CSV table of C-alpha atoms and ligand atoms in Angstrom, one decimal:
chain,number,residue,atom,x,y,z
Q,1,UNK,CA,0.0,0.0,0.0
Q,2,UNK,CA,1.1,3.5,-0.6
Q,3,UNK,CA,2.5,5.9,2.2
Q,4,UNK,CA,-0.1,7.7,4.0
Q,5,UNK,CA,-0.2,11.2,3.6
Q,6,UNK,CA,1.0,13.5,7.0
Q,7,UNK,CA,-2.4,14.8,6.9
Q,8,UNK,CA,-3.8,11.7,7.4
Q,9,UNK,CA,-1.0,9.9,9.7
Q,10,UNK,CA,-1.3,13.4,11.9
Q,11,UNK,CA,-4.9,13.0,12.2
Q,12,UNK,CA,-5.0,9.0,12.9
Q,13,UNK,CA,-2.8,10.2,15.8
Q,14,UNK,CA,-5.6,12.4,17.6
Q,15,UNK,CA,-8.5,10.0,16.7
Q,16,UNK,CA,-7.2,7.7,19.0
Q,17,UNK,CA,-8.1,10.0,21.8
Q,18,UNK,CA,-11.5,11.1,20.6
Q,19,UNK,CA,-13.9,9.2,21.4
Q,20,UNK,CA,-16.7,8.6,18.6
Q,21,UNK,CA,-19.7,10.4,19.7
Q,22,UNK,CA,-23.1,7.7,19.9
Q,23,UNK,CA,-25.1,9.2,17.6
Q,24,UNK,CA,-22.5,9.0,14.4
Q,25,UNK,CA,-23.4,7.6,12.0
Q,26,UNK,CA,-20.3,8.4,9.6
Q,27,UNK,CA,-16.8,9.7,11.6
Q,28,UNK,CA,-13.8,11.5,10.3
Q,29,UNK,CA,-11.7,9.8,7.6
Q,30,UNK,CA,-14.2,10.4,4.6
Q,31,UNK,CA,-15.7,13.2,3.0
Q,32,UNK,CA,-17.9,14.3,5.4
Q,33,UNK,CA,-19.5,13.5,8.4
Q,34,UNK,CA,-23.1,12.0,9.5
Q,35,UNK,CA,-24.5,12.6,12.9
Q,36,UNK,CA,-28.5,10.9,14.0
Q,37,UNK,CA,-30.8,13.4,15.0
Q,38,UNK,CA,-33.7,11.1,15.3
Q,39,UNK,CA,-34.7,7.4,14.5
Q,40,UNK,CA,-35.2,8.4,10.9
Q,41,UNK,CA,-33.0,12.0,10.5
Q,42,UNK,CA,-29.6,12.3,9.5
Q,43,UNK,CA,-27.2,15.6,9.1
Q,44,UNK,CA,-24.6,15.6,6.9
Q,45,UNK,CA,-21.6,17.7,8.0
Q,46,UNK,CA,-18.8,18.7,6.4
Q,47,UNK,CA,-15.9,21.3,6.8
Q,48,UNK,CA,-12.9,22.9,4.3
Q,49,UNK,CA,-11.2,25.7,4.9
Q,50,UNK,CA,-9.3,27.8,2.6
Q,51,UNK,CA,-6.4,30.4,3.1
Q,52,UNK,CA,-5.1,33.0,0.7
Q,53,UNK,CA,-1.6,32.2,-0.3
Q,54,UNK,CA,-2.3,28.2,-0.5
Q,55,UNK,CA,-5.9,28.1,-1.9
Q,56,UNK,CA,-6.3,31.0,-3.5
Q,57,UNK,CA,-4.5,33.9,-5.0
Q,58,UNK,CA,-7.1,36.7,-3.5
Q,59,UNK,CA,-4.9,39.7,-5.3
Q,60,UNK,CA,-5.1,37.8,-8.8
Q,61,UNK,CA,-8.7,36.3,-8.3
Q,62,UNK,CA,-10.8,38.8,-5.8
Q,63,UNK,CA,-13.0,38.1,-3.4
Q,64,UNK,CA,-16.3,36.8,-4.9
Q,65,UNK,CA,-14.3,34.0,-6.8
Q,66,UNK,CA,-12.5,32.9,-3.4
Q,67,UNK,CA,-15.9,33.0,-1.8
Q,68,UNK,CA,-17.1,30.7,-4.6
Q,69,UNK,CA,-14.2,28.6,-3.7
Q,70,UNK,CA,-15.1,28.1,-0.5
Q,71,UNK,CA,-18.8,26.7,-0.6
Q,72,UNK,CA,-17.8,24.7,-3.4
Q,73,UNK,CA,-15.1,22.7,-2.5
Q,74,UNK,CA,-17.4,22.2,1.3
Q,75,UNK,CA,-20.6,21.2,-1.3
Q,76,UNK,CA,-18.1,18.9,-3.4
Q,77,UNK,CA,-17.6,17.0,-0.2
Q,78,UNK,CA,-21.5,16.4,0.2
Q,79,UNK,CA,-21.3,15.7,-3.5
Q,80,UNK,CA,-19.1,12.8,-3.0
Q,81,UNK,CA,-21.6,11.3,-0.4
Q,82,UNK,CA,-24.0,11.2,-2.8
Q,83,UNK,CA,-25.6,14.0,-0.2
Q,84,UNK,CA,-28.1,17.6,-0.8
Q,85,UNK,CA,-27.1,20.8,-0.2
Q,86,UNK,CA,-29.1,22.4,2.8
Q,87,UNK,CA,-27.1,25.2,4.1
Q,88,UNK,CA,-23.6,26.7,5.3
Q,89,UNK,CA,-21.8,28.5,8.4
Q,90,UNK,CA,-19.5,31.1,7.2
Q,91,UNK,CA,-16.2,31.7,9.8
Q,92,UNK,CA,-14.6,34.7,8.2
Q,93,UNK,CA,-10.9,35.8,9.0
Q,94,UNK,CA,-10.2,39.0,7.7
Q,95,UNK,CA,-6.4,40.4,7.0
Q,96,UNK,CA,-6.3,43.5,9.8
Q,97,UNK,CA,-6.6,46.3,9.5
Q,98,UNK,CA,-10.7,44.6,8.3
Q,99,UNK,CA,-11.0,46.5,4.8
Q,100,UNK,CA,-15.4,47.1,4.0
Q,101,UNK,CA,-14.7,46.3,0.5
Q,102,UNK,CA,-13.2,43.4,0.5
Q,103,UNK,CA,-15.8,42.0,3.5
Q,104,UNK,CA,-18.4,43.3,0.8
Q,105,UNK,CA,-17.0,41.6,-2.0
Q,106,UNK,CA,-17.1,38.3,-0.1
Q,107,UNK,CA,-20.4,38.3,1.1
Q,108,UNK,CA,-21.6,39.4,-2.4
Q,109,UNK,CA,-19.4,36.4,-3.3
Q,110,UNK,CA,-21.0,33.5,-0.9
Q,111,UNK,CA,-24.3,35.1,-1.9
Q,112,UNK,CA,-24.5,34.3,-5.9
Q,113,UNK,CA,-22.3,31.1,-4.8
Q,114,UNK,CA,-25.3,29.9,-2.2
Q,115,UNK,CA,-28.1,30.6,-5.2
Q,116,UNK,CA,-26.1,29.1,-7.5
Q,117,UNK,CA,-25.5,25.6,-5.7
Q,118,UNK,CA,-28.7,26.1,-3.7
Q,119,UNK,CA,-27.2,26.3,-0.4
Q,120,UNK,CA,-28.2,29.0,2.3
Q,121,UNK,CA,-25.9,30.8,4.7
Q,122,UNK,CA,-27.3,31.2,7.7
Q,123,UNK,CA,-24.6,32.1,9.8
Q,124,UNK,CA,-20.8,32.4,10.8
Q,125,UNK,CA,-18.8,34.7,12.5
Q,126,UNK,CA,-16.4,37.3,11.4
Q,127,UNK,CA,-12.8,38.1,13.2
Q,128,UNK,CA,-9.6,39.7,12.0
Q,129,UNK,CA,-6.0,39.1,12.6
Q,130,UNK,CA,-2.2,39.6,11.4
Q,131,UNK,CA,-2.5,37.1,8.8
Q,132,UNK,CA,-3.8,36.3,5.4
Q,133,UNK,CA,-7.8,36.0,4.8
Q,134,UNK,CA,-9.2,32.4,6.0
Q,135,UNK,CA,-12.5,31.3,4.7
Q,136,UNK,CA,-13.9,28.6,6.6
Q,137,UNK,CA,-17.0,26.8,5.3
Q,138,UNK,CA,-18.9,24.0,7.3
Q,139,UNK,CA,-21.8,23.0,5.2
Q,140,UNK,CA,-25.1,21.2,6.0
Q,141,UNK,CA,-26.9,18.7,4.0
Q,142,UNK,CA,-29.2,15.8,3.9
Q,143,UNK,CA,-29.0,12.2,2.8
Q,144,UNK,CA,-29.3,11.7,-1.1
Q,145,UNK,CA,-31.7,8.7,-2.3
Q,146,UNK,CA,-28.7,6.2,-1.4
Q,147,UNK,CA,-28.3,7.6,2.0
Q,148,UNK,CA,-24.6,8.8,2.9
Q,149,UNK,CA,-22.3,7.4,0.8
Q,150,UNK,CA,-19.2,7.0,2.0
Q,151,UNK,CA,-15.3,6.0,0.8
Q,152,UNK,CA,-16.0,2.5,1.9
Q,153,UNK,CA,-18.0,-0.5,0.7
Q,154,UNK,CA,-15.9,-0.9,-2.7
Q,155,UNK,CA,-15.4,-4.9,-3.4
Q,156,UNK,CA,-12.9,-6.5,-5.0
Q,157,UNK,CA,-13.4,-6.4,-8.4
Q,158,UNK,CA,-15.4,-3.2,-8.9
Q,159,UNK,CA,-15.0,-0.8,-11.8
Q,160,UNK,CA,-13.2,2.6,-10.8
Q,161,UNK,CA,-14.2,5.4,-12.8
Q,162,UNK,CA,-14.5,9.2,-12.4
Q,163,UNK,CA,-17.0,11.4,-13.6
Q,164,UNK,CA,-14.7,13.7,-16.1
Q,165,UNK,CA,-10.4,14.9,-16.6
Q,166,UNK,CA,-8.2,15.2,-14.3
Q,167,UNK,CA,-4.8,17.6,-14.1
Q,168,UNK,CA,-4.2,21.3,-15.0
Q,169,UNK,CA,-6.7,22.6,-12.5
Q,170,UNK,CA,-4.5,25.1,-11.2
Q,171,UNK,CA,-5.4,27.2,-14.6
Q,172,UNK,CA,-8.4,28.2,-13.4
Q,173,UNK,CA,-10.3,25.5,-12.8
Q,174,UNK,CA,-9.6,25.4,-8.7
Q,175,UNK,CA,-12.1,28.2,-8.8
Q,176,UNK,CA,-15.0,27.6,-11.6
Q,177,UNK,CA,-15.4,23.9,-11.1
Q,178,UNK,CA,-19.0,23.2,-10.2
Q,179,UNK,CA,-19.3,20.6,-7.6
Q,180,UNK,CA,-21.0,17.1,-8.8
Q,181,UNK,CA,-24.1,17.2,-6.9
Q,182,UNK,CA,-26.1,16.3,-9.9
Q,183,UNK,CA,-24.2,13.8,-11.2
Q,184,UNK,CA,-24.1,12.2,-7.3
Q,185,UNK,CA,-27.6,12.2,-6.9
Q,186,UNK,CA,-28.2,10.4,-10.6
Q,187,UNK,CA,-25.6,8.3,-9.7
Q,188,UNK,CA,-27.2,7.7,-6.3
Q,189,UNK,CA,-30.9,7.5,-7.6
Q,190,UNK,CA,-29.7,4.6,-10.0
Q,191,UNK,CA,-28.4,2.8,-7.4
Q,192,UNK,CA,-24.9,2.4,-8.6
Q,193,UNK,CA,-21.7,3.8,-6.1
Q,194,UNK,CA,-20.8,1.2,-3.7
Q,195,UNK,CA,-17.9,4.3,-2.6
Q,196,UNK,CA,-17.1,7.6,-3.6
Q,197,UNK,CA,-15.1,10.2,-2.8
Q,198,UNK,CA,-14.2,13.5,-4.7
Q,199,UNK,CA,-10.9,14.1,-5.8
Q,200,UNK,CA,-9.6,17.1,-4.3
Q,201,UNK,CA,-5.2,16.0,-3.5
Q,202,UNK,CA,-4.8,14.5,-7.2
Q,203,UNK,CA,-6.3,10.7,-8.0
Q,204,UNK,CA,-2.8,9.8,-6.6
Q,205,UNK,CA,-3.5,10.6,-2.9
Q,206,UNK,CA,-6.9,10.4,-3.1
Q,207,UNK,CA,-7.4,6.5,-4.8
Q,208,UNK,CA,-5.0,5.3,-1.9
Q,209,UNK,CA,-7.6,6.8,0.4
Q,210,UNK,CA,-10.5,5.3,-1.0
Q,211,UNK,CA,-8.5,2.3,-0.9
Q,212,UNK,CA,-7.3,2.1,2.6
Q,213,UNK,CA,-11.2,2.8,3.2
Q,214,UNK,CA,-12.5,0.1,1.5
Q,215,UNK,CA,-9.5,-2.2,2.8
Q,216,UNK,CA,-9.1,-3.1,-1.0
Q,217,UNK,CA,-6.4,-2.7,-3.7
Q,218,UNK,CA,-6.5,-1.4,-7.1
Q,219,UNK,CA,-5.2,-1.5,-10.5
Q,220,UNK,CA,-5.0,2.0,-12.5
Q,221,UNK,CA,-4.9,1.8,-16.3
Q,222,UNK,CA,-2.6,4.9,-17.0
Q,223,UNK,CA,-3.7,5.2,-20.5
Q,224,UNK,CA,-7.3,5.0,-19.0
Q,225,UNK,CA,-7.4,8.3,-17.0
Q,226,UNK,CA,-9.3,11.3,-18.5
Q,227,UNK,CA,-6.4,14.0,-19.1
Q,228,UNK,CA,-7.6,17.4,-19.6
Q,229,UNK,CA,-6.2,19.7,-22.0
Q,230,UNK,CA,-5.0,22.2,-19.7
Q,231,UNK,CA,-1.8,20.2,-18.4
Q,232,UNK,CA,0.1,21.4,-20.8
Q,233,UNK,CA,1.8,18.3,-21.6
Q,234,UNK,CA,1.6,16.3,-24.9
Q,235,UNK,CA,-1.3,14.4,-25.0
Q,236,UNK,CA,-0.6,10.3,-24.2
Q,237,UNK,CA,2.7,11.5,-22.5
Q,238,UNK,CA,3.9,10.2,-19.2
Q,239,UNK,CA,3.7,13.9,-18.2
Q,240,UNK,CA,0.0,14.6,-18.9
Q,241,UNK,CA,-0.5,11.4,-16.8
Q,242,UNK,CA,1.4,12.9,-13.9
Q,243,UNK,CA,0.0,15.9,-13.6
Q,244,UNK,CA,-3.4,14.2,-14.0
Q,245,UNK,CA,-2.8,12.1,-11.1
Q,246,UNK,CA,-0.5,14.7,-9.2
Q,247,UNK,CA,-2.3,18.6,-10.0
Q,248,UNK,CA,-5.3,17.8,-7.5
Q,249,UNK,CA,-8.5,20.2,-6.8
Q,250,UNK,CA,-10.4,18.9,-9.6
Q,251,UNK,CA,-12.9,17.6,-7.9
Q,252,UNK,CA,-14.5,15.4,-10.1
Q,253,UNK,CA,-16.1,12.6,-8.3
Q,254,UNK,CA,-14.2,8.7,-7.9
Q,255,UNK,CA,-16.8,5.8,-7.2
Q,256,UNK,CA,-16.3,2.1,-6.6
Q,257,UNK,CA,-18.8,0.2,-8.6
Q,258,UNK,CA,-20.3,-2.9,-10.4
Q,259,UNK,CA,-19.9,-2.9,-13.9
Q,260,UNK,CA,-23.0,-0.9,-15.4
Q,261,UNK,CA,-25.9,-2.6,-17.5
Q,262,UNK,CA,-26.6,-0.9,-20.8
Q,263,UNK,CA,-30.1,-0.1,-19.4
Q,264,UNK,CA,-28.4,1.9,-16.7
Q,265,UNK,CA,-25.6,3.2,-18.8
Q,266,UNK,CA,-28.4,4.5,-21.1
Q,267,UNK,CA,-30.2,6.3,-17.8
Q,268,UNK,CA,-27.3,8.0,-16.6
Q,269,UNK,CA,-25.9,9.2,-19.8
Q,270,UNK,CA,-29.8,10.6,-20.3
Q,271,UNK,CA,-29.5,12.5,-17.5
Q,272,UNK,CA,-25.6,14.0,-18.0
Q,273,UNK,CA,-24.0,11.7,-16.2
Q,274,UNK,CA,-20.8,10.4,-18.2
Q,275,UNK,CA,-18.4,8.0,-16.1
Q,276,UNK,CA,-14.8,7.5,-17.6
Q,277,UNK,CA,-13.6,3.8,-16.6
Q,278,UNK,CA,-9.6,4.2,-15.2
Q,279,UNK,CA,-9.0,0.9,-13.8
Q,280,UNK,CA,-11.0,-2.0,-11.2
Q,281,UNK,CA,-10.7,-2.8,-7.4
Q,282,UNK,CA,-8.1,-5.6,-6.6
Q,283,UNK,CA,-7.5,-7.6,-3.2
Q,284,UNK,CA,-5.9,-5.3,-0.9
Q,285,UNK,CA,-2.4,-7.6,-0.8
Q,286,UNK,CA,-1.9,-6.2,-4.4
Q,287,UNK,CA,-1.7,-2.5,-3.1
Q,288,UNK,CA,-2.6,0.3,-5.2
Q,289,UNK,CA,-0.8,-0.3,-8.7
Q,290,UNK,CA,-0.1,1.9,-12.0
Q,291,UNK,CA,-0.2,0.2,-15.2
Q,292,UNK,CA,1.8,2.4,-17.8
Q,293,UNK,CA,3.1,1.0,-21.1
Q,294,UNK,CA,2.8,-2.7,-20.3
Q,295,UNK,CA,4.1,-2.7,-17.1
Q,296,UNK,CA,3.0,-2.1,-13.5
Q,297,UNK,CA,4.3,0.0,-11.0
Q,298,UNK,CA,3.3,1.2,-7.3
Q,299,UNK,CA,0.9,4.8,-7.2
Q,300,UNK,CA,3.0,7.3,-5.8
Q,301,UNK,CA,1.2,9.4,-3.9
Q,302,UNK,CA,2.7,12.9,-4.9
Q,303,UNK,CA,-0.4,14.9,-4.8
Q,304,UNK,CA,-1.5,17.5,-2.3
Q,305,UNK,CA,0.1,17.4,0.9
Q,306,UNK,CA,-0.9,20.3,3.4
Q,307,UNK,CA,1.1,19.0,6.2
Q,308,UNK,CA,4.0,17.4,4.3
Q,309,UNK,CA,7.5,19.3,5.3
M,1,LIG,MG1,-13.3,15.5,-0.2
């Protein structure tokens, strides 16, 4: 299996002193949370924050695409549990000395963003300090028609696809993506994810992740993986493929699943739903694999990294 990243080795370090709350349904570790409110009622929780500098470029972008930003990489996460959009909590840190048009900016900013993925703010806090501007996002939603999918329940032998190209996000597309709560919900309504996540540290991190989840394997098919044009590397070249697994925050979904009927093939390419095949589950012994010009070779996890040094 491939190394696990520091975010994820810090945090299995401080889970082991929390203790999991009774009413969870679904805990850290996957794309969001669940927590029981009644017999039959379940939130879906999730949190992302982003920090000029590192996320975001605010000088070069401005503030109403870094508030976009925000709610949609928090309502990608419900999209990869196959969950709806209800509403969002908005914690505000604002570069001091607080400037009114840039706090204006960004609330004009989360307000088309909430309309446009149907999400409400109804809260937050704002604060300032001597740093750069941190926009943190915990989002609210409901079960899809699947419940909350999660990053686990992948078998051996599933189909691995994703739901469009992967790579060269970092040209623009880390702030107009639009999160895949459509495609989830078709995908959901059909019955077909067995585990999905979005892919927001490259494929390469985040496979390994879905992986260790699942406590399964899995065989990539290089030549497989949906590059998009905006790598900037020749196309069927080893280095389109890297920066496809490698660029990360393209949030396109990765699910887990049994190979698709026609009928239901037909269905989700009705409603939009296009699913590129990149490779199948294998027993977890196997480890996470790379097939590349006739040969195999471990996944190296070289996507995003927060906490890496
Ligand atoms: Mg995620």
């Amino acid at each position: 299996m491939s190394e696990i990243p520091t975010e994820d080795a810090w945090l299995a370090g401080a889970l082991r002193d929390l203790a999991r709350a009774p009413g969870t349904v679904l805990g850290i570790g996957h794309d969001v949370a669940a927590v029981r409110l009644a017999s039959d009622r379940v939130a879906v929780l999730a949190k992302d924050v982003i920090v000029d500098g590192t996320h975001f470029h605010l000088d070069a972008c401005g503030p109403r695409a870094a508030a976009r930003k925000a709610l949609a990489v928090n309502v990608s996460d419900l999209a990869a549990a196959a969950s709806v959009p209800v509403a969002f909590l908005l914690g505000l840190v604002l570069p001091r000395p607080a400037r009114r048009d840039l706090f204006d900016g960004l609330m004009a900013g989360f307000a088309d963003a909430a309309r446009e993925m149907d999400c409400a703010l109804i809260g937050g806090d704002t604060n300032v300090a001597d740093g750069p501007l941190v926009l943190s996002v915990t989002v609210l939603g409901r079960p899809g028609p699947m419940g909350v999918l999660s990053r686990a329940g992948a078998r051996v032998g599933d189909v691995l696809s994703v739901t469009g190209p992967l790579g060269g996000s970092g040209h623009g597309r880390h702030l107009t993506f639009r999160p895949r709560v459509a495609e989830a919900l078709a995908l959901a309504a059909a019955g077909v994810p067995r585990a999905m996540m979005d892919v927001s540290d490259g494929l390469s991190r985040d496979l390994p992740r879905l992986c260790r989840a699942s406590e399964v394997g899995a065989l990539l098919e290089g030549d497989a993986v949906p590059v998009h044009p905006d790598v900037g590397a020749p196309a069927g070249s080893r280095a389109a493929l890297d920066r496809a697994l490698d660029d990360g925050e393209d949030f396109e979904l990765l699910l887990a699943h049994a190979p698709l009927s026609p009928r239901v093939a037909a269905d989700l390419a009705a409603r939009g739903v296009r699913l590129v095949r990149i490779g199948t589950t294998r027993p977890a012994a196997e480890g996470v694999r790379l097939r590349w010009e006739g040969s195999s070779e471990p996944l190296e996890a070289r996507g995003w990294d927060h906490l890496a040094t």
